[in-house]
PDB file of C-alpha atoms in Angstrom:
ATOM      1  CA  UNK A   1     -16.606  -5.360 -16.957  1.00 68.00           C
ATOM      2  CA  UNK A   2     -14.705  -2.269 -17.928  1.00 80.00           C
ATOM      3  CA  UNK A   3     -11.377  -1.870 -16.776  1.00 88.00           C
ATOM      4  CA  UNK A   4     -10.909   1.055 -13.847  1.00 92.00           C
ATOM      5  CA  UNK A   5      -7.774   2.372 -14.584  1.00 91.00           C
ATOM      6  CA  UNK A   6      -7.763   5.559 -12.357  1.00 91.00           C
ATOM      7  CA  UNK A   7      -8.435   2.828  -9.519  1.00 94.00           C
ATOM      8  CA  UNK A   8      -5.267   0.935 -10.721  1.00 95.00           C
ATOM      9  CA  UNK A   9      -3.074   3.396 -10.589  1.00 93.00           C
ATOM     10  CA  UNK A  10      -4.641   4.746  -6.921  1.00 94.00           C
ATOM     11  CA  UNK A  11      -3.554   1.311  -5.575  1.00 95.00           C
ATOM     12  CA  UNK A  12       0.292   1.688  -7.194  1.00 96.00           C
ATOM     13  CA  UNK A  13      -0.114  -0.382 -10.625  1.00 96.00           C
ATOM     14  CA  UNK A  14       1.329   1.827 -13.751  1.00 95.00           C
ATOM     15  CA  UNK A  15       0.095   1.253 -17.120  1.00 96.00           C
ATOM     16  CA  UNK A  16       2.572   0.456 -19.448  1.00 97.00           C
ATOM     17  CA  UNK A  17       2.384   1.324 -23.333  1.00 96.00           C
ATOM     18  CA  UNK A  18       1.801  -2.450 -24.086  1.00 97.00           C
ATOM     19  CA  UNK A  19      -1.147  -3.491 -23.720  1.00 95.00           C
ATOM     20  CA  UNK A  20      -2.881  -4.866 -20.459  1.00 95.00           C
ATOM     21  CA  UNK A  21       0.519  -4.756 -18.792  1.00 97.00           C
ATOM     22  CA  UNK A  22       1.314  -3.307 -15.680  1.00 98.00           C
ATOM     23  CA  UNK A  23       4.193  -2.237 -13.318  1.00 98.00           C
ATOM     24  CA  UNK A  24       3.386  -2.653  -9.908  1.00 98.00           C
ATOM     25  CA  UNK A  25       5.299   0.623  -7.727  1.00 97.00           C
ATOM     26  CA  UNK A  26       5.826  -1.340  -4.064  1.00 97.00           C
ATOM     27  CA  UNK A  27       5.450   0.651  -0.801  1.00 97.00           C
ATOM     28  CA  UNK A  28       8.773   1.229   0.659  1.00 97.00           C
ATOM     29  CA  UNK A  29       9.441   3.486   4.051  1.00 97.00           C
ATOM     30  CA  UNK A  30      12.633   5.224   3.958  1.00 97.00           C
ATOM     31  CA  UNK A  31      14.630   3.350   1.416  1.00 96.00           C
ATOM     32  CA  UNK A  32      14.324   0.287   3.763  1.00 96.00           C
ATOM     33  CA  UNK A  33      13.168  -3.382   3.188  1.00 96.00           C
ATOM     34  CA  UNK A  34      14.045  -6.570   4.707  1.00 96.00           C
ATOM     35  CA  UNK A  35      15.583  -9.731   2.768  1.00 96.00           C
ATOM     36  CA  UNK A  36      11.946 -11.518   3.221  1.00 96.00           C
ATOM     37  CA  UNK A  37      10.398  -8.837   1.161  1.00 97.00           C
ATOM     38  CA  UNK A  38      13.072  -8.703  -1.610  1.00 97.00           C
ATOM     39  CA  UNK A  39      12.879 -12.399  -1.412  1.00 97.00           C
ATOM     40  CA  UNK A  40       9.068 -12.494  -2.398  1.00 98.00           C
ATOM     41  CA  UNK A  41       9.377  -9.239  -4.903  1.00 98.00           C
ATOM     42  CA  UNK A  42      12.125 -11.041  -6.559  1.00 98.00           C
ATOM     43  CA  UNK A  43       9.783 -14.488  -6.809  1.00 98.00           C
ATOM     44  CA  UNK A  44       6.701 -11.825  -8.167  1.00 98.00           C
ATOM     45  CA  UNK A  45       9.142 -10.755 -10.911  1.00 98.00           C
ATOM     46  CA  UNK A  46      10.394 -13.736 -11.852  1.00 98.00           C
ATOM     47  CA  UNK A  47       6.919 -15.780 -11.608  1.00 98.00           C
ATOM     48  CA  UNK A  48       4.310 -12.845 -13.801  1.00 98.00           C
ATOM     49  CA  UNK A  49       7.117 -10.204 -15.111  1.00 98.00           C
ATOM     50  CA  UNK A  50      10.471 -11.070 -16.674  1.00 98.00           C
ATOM     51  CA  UNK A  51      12.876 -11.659 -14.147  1.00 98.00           C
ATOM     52  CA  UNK A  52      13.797  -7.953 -12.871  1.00 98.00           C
ATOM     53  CA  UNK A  53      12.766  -4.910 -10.869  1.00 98.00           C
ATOM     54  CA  UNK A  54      13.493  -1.302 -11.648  1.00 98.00           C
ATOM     55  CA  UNK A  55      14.944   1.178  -9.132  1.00 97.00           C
ATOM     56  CA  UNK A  56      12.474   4.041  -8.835  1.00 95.00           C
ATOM     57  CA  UNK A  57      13.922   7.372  -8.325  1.00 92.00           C
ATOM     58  CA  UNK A  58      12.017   7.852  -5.000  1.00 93.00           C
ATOM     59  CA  UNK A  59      13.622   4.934  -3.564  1.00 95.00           C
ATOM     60  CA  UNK A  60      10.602   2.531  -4.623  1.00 95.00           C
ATOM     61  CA  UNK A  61      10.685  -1.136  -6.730  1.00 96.00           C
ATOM     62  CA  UNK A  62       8.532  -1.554  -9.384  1.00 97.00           C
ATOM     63  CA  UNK A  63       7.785  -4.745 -10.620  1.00 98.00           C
ATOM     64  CA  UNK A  64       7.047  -4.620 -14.603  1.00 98.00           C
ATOM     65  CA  UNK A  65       5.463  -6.686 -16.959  1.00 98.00           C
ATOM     66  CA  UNK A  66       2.345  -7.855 -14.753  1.00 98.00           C
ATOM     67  CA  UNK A  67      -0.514  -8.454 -17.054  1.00 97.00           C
ATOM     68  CA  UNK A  68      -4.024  -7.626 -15.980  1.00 96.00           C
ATOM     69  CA  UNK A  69      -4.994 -11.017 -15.433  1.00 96.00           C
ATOM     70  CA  UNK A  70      -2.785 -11.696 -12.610  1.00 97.00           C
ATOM     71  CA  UNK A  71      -2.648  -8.744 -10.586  1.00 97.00           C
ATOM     72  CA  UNK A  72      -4.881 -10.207  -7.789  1.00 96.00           C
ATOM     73  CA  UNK A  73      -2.976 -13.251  -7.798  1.00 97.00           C
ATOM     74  CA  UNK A  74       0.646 -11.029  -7.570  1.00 98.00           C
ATOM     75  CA  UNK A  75      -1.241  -8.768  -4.756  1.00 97.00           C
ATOM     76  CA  UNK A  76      -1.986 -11.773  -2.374  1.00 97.00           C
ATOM     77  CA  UNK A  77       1.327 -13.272  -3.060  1.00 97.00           C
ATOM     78  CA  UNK A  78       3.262 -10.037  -2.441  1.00 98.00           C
ATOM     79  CA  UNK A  79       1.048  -9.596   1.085  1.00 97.00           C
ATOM     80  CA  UNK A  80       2.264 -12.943   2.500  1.00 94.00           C
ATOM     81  CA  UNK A  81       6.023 -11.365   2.110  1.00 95.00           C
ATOM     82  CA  UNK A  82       4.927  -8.528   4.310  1.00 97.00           C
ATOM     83  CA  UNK A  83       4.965  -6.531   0.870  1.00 98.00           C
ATOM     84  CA  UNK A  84       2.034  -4.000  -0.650  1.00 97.00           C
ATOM     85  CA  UNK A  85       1.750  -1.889  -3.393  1.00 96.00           C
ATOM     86  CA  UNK A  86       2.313   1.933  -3.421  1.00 97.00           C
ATOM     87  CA  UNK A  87       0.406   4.387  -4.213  1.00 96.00           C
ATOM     88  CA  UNK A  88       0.169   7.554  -7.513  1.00 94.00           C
ATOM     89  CA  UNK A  89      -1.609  10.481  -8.180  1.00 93.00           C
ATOM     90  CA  UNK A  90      -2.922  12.783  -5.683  1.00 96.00           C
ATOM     91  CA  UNK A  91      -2.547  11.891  -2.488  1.00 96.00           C
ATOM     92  CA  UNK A  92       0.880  11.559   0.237  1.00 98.00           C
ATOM     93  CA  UNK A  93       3.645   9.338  -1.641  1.00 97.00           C
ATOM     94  CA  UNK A  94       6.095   7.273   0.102  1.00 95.00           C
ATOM     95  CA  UNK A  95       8.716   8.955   2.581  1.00 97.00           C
ATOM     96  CA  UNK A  96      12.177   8.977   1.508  1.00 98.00           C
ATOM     97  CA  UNK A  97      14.482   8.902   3.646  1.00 98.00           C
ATOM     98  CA  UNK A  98      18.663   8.158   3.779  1.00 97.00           C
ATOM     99  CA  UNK A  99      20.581   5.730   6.174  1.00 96.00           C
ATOM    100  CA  UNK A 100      20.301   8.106   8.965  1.00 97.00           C
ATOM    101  CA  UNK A 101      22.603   7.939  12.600  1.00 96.00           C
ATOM    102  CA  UNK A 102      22.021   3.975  12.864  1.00 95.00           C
ATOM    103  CA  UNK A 103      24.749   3.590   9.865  1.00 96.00           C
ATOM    104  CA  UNK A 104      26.065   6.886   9.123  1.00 97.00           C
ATOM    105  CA  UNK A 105      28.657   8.668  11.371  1.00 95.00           C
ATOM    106  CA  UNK A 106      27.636  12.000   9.710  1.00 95.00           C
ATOM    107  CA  UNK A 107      23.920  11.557  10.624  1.00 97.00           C
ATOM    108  CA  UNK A 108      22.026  13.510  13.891  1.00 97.00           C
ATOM    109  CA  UNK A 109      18.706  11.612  13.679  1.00 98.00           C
ATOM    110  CA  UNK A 110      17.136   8.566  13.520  1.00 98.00           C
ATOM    111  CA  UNK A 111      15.654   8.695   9.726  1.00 98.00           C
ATOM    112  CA  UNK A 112      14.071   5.448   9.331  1.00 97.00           C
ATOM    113  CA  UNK A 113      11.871   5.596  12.652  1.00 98.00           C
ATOM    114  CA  UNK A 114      10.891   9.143  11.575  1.00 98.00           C
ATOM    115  CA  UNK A 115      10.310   8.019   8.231  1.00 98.00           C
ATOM    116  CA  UNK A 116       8.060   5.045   9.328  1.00 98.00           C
ATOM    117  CA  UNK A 117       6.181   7.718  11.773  1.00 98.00           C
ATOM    118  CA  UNK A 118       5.547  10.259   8.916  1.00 98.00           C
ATOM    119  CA  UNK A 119       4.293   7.223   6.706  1.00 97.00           C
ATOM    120  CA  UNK A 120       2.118   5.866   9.380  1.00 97.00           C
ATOM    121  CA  UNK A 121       0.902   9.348  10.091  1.00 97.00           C
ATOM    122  CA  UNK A 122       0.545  10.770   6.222  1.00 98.00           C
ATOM    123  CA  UNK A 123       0.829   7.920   3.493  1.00 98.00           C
ATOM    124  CA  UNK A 124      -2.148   7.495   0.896  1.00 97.00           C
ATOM    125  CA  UNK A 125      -4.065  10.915   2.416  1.00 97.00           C
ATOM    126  CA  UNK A 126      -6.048  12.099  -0.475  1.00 97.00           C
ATOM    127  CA  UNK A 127      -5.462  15.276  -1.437  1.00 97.00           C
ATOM    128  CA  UNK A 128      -5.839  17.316  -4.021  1.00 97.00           C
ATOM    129  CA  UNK A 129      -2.479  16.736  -5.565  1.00 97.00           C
ATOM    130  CA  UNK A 130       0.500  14.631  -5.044  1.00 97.00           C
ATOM    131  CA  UNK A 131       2.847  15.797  -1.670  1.00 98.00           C
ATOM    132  CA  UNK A 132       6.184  14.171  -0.952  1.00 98.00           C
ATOM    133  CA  UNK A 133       8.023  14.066   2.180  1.00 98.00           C
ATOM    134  CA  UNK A 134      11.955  13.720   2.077  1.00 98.00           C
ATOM    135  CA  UNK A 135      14.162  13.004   5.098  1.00 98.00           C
ATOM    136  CA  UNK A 136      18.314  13.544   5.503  1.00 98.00           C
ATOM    137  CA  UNK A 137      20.377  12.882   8.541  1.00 98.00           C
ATOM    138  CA  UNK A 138      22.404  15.771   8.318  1.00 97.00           C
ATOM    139  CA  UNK A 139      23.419  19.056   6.232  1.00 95.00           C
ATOM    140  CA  UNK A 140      25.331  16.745   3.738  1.00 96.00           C
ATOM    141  CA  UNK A 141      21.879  16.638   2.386  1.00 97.00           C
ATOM    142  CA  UNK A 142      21.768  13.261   0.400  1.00 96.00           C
ATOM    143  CA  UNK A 143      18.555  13.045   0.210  1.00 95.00           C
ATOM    144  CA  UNK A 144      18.399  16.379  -1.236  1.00 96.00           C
ATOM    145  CA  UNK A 145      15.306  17.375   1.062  1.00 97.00           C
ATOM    146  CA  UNK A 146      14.636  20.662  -1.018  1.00 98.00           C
ATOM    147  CA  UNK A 147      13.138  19.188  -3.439  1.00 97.00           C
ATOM    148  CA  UNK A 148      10.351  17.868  -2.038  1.00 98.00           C
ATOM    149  CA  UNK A 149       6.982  19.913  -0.679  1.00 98.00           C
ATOM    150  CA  UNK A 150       8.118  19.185   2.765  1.00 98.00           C
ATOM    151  CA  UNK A 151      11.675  18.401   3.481  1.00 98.00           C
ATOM    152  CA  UNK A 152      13.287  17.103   6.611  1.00 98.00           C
ATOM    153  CA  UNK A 153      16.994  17.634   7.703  1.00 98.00           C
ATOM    154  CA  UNK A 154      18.329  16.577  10.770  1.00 98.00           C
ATOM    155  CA  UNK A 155      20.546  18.939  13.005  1.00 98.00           C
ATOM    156  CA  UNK A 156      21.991  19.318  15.990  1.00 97.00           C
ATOM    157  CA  UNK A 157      22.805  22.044  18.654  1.00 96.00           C
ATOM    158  CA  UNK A 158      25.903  21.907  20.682  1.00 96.00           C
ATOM    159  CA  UNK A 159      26.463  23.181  24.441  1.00 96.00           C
ATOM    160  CA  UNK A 160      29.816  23.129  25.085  1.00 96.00           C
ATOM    161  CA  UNK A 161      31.347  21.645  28.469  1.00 96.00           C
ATOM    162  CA  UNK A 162      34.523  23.305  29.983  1.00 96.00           C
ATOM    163  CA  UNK A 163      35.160  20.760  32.098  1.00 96.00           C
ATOM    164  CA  UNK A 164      36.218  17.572  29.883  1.00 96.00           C
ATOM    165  CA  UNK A 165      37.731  19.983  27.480  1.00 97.00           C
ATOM    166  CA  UNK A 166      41.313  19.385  26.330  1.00 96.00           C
ATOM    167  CA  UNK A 167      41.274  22.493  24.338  1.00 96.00           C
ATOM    168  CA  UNK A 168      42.988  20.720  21.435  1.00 97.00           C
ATOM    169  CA  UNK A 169      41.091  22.513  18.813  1.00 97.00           C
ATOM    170  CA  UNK A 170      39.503  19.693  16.662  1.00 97.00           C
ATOM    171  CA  UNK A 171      36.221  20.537  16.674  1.00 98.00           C
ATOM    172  CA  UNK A 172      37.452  24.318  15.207  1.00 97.00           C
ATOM    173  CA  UNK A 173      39.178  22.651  12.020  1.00 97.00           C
ATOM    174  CA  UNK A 174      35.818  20.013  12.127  1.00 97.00           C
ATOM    175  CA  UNK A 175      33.826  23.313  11.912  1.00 97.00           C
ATOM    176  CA  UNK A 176      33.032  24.181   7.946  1.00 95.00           C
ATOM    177  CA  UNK A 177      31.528  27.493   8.394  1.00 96.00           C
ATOM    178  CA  UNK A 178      33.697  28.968  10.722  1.00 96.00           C
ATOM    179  CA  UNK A 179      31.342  29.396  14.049  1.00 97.00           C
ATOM    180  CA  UNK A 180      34.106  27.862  16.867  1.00 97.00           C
ATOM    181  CA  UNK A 181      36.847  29.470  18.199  1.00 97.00           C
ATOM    182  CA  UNK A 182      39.321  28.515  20.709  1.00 97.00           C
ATOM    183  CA  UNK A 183      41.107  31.307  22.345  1.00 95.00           C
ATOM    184  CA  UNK A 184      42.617  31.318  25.918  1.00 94.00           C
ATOM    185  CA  UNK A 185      41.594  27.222  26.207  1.00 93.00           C
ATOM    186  CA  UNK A 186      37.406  28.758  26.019  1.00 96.00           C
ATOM    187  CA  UNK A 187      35.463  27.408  23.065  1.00 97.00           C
ATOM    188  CA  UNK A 188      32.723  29.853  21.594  1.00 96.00           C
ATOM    189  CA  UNK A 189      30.061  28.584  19.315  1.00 96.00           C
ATOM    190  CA  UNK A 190      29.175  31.630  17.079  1.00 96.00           C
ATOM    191  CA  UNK A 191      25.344  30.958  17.034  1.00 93.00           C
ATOM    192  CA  UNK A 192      24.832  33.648  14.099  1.00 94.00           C
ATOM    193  CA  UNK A 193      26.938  31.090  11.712  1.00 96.00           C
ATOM    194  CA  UNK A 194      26.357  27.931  13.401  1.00 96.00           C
ATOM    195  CA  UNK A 195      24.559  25.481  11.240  1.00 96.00           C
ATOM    196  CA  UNK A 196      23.816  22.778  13.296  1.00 97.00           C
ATOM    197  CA  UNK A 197      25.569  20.017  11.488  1.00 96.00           C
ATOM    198  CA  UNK A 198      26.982  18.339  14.642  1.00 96.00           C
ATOM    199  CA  UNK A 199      30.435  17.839  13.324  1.00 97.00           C
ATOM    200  CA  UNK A 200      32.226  19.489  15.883  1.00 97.00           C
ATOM    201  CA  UNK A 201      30.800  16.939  18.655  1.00 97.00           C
ATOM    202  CA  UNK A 202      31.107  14.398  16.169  1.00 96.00           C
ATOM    203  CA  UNK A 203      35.044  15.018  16.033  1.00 97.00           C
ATOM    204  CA  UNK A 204      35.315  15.902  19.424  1.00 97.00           C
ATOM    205  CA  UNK A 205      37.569  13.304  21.400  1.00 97.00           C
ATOM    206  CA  UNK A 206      36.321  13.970  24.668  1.00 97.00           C
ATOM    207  CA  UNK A 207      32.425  14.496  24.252  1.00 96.00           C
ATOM    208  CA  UNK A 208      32.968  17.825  25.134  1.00 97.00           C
ATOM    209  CA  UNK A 209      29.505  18.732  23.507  1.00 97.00           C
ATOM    210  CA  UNK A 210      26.171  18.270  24.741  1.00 96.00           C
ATOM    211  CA  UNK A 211      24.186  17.465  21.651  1.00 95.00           C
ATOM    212  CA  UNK A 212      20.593  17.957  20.563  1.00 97.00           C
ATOM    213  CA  UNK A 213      18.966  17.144  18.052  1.00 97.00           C
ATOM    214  CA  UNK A 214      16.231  18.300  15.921  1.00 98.00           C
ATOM    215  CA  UNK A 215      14.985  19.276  12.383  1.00 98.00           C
ATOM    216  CA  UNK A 216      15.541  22.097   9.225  1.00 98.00           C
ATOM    217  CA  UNK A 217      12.368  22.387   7.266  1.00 98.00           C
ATOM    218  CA  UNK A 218      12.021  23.560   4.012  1.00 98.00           C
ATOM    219  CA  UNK A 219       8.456  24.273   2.167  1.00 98.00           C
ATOM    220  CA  UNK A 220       7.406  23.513  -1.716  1.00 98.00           C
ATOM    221  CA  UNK A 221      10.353  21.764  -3.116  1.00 98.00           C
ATOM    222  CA  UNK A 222       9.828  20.963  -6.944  1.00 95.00           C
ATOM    223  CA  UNK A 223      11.868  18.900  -9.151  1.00 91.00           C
ATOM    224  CA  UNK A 224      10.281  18.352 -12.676  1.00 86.00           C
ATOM    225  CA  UNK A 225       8.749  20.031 -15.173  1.00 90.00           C
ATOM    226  CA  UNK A 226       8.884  23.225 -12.732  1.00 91.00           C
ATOM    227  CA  UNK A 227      12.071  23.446 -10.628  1.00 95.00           C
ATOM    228  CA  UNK A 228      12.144  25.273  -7.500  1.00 97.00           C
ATOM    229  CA  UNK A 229      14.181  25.178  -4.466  1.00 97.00           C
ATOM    230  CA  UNK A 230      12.325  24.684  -1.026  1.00 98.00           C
ATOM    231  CA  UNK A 231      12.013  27.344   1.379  1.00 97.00           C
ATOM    232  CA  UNK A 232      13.164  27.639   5.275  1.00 97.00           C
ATOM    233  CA  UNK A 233      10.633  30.117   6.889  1.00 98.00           C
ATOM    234  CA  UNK A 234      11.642  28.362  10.137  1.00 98.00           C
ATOM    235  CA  UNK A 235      14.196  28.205  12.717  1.00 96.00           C
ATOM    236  CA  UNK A 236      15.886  24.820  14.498  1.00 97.00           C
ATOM    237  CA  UNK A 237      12.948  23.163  15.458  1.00 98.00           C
ATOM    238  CA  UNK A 238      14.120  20.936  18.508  1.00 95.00           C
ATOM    239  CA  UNK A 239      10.886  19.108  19.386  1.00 97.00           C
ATOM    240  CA  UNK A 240       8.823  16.245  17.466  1.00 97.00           C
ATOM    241  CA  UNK A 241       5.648  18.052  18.715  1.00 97.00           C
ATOM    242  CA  UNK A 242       6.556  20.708  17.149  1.00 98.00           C
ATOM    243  CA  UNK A 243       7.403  19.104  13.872  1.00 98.00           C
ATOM    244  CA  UNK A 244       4.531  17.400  13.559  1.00 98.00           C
ATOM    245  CA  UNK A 245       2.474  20.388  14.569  1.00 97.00           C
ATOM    246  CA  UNK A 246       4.029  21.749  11.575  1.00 98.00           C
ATOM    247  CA  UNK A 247       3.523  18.943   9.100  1.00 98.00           C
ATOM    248  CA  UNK A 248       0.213  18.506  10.314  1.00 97.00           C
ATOM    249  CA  UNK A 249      -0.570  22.789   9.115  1.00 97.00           C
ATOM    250  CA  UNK A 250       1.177  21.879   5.808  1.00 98.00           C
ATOM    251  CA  UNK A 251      -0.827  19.438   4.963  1.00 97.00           C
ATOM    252  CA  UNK A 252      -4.231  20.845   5.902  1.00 97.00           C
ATOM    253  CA  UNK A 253      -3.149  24.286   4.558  1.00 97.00           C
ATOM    254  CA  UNK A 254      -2.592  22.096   1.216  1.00 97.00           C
ATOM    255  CA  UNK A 255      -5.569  19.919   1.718  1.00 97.00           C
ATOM    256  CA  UNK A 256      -7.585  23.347   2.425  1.00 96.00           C
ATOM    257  CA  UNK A 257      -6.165  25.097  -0.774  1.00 96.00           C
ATOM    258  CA  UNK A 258      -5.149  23.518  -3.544  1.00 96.00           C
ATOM    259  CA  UNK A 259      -6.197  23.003  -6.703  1.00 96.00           C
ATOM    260  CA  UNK A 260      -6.862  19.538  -8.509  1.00 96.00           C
ATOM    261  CA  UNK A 261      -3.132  19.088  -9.850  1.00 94.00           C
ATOM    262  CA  UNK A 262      -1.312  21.392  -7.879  1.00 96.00           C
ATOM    263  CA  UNK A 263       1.942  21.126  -6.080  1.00 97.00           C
ATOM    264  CA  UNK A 264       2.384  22.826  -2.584  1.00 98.00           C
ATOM    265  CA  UNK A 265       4.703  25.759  -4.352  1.00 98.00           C
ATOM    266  CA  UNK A 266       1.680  26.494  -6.832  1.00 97.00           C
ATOM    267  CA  UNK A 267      -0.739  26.967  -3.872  1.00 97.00           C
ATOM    268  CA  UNK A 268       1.467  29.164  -2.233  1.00 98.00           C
ATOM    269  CA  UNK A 269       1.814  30.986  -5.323  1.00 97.00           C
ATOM    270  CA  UNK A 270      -1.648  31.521  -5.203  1.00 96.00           C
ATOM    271  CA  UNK A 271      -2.679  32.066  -1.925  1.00 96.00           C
ATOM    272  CA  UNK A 272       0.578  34.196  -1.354  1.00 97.00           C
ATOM    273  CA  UNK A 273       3.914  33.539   0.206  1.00 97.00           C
ATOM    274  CA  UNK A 274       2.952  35.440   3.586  1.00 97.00           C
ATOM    275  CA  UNK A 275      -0.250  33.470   4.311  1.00 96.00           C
ATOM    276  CA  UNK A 276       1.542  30.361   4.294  1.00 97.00           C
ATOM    277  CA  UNK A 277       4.691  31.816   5.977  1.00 97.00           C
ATOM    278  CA  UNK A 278       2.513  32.902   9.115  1.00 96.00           C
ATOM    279  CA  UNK A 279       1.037  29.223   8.829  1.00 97.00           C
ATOM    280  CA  UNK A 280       3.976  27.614   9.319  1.00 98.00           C
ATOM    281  CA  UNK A 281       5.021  29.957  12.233  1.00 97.00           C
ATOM    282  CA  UNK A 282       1.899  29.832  13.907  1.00 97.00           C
ATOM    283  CA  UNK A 283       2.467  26.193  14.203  1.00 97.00           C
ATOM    284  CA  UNK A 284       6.174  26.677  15.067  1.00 98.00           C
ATOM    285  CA  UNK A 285       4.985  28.640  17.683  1.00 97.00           C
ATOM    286  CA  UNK A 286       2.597  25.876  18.728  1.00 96.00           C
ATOM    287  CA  UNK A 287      -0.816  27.350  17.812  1.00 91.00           C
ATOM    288  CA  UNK A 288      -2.360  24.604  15.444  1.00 86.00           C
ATOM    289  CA  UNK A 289      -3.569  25.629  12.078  1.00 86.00           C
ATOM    290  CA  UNK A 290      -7.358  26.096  12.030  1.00 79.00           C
ATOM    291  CA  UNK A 291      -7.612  28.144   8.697  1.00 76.00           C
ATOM    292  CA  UNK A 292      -9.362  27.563   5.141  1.00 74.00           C
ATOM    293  CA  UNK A 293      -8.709  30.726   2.951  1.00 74.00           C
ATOM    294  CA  UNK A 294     -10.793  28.852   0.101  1.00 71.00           C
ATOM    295  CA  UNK A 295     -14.211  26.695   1.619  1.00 70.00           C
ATOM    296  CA  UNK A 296     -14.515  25.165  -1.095  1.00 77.00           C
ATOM    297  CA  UNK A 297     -14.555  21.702  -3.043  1.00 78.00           C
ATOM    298  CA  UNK A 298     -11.518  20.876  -5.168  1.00 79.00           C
ATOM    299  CA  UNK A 299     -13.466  20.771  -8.456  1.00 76.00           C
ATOM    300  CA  UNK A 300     -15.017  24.679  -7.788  1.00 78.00           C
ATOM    301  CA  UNK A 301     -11.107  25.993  -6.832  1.00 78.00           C
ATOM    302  CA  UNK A 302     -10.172  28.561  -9.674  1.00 68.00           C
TER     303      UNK A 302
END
């Protein structure tokens, strides 16, 4: 029986240029895996590879050196370590995602349960090319959310409260873009050129900021052979509903218009920057997407 390659690398297993040898990519949420599942990834390697994994730049293992012969045998052992394979080609990759607030003082959101939400909600959908999700906890932007087709980053808005305030003027020098001032023992928060890192209530000794959080989205993020920078066509969106209103339109309006290949930025390209701009703010408005500019199968989209 003839070997099905495209089916191999569907399910995660990369051909290598030696023959009848694999690397196995491993399905990991948001960066995050427990010492079981290294445990039984590092057994895998050492058992049918030689010894190692490599570190994939999407925050993935990759088990090399599998030949052909055993990859049943690695799948099943892999599975009883709570561990599966990825997935390539066309279709929603694995969510990246940094530490997020459970580790990182800098962080305003939970990354790792948004992560595993997105993946739950998104990972494998076929589609007519590949889409990548990438969350950040905060403007320091590790995760460098721009360049992927939908980026995440958390944020936070900040009420401030008079009356546990000390007016010692932390939270102004904590302030990197210059939206807080202090004058007369009031705090203002400059809304124009706030941008909702959080940092002031993070630095504020007496909580005197009521936080909450939410999410800045940015559209078509490319980092290979074509570089471009993701868009924000949206405000603070300070709702999950909303956000995954808004993933949810994304991905249709991608699933809807795309071309076998494409990336999110060369559909808008085609179909035009406004189109997909009113998309995404029909959705931010909560109206859910219900369009298909094309109605038609991938292999007849020209």
């Amino acid at each position: 029986m003839a070997t099905d390659y495209a089916a191999l690398k569907k399910g995660g297993w990369m051909r290598q240029k030696q023959k009848n040898r694999f690397a196995l990519r491993i399905h990991v949420v948001g960066g995050h895996m427990t010492d079981e599942q290294m445990k039984v990834v590092s057994e895998v390697a050492k058992k049918y590879g030689h010894g190692y994994v490599h570190l994939t730049a999407r925050q993935s293992l990759e088990i090399p050196w599998i030949a052909l012969e055993d990859i049943e045998e690695v799948k099943a052992e892999l599975a009883r370590g709570g561990v599966t394979p990825s997935v390539c080609g066309p279709r929603v990759r694995t969510t990246t995602a940094c530490q997020g607030n459970a580790t990182c003082p800098s962080a305003c959101i939970d990354t790792y349960a948004l992560a595993q939400e997105i993946d739950a909600r998104y990972f494998a959908r076929e589609l007519p090319g590949k889409f990548k999700f990438g969350i950040t906890g905060c403007r320091n932007n590790c995760l460098k959310t721009e360049e992927n087709d939908l980026g995440i980053k958390g944020a936070e808005k900040v009420v401030w409260n008079a009356d546990t305030c000390i007016g010692c003027g932390v939270c102004v020098k904590a302030c990197r873009d210059n939206a807080i001032t202090l004058k007369d023992g009031v705090i203002t928060v400059n809304d124009e050129k706030c941008t909702y890192c959080g940092r002031c209530a993070k630095a504020c000794p007496t909580d005197s900021f009521a936080e909450h959080e939410g999410y800045i989205l940015s559209f078509g993020g490319l980092f290979g052979n074509h570089i471009h920078r993701g868009n924000e066509i949206v405000p603070f969106v300070d709702d999950k509903e909303t956000l995954f209103r808004i993933c949810d339109a994304t991905v249709q309006f991608f699933d809807d218009n795309a071309r076998a290949g494409d990336r999110l930025q060369f559909c808008i390209d085609r179909i035009g920057q406004e189109k997909f701009n009113q998309v995404i703010e029909d959705a931010y408005d909560g109206r859910d997407y219900k369009g298909d500019f094309t109605h038609k199968p991938v292999s007849e989209r020209k």
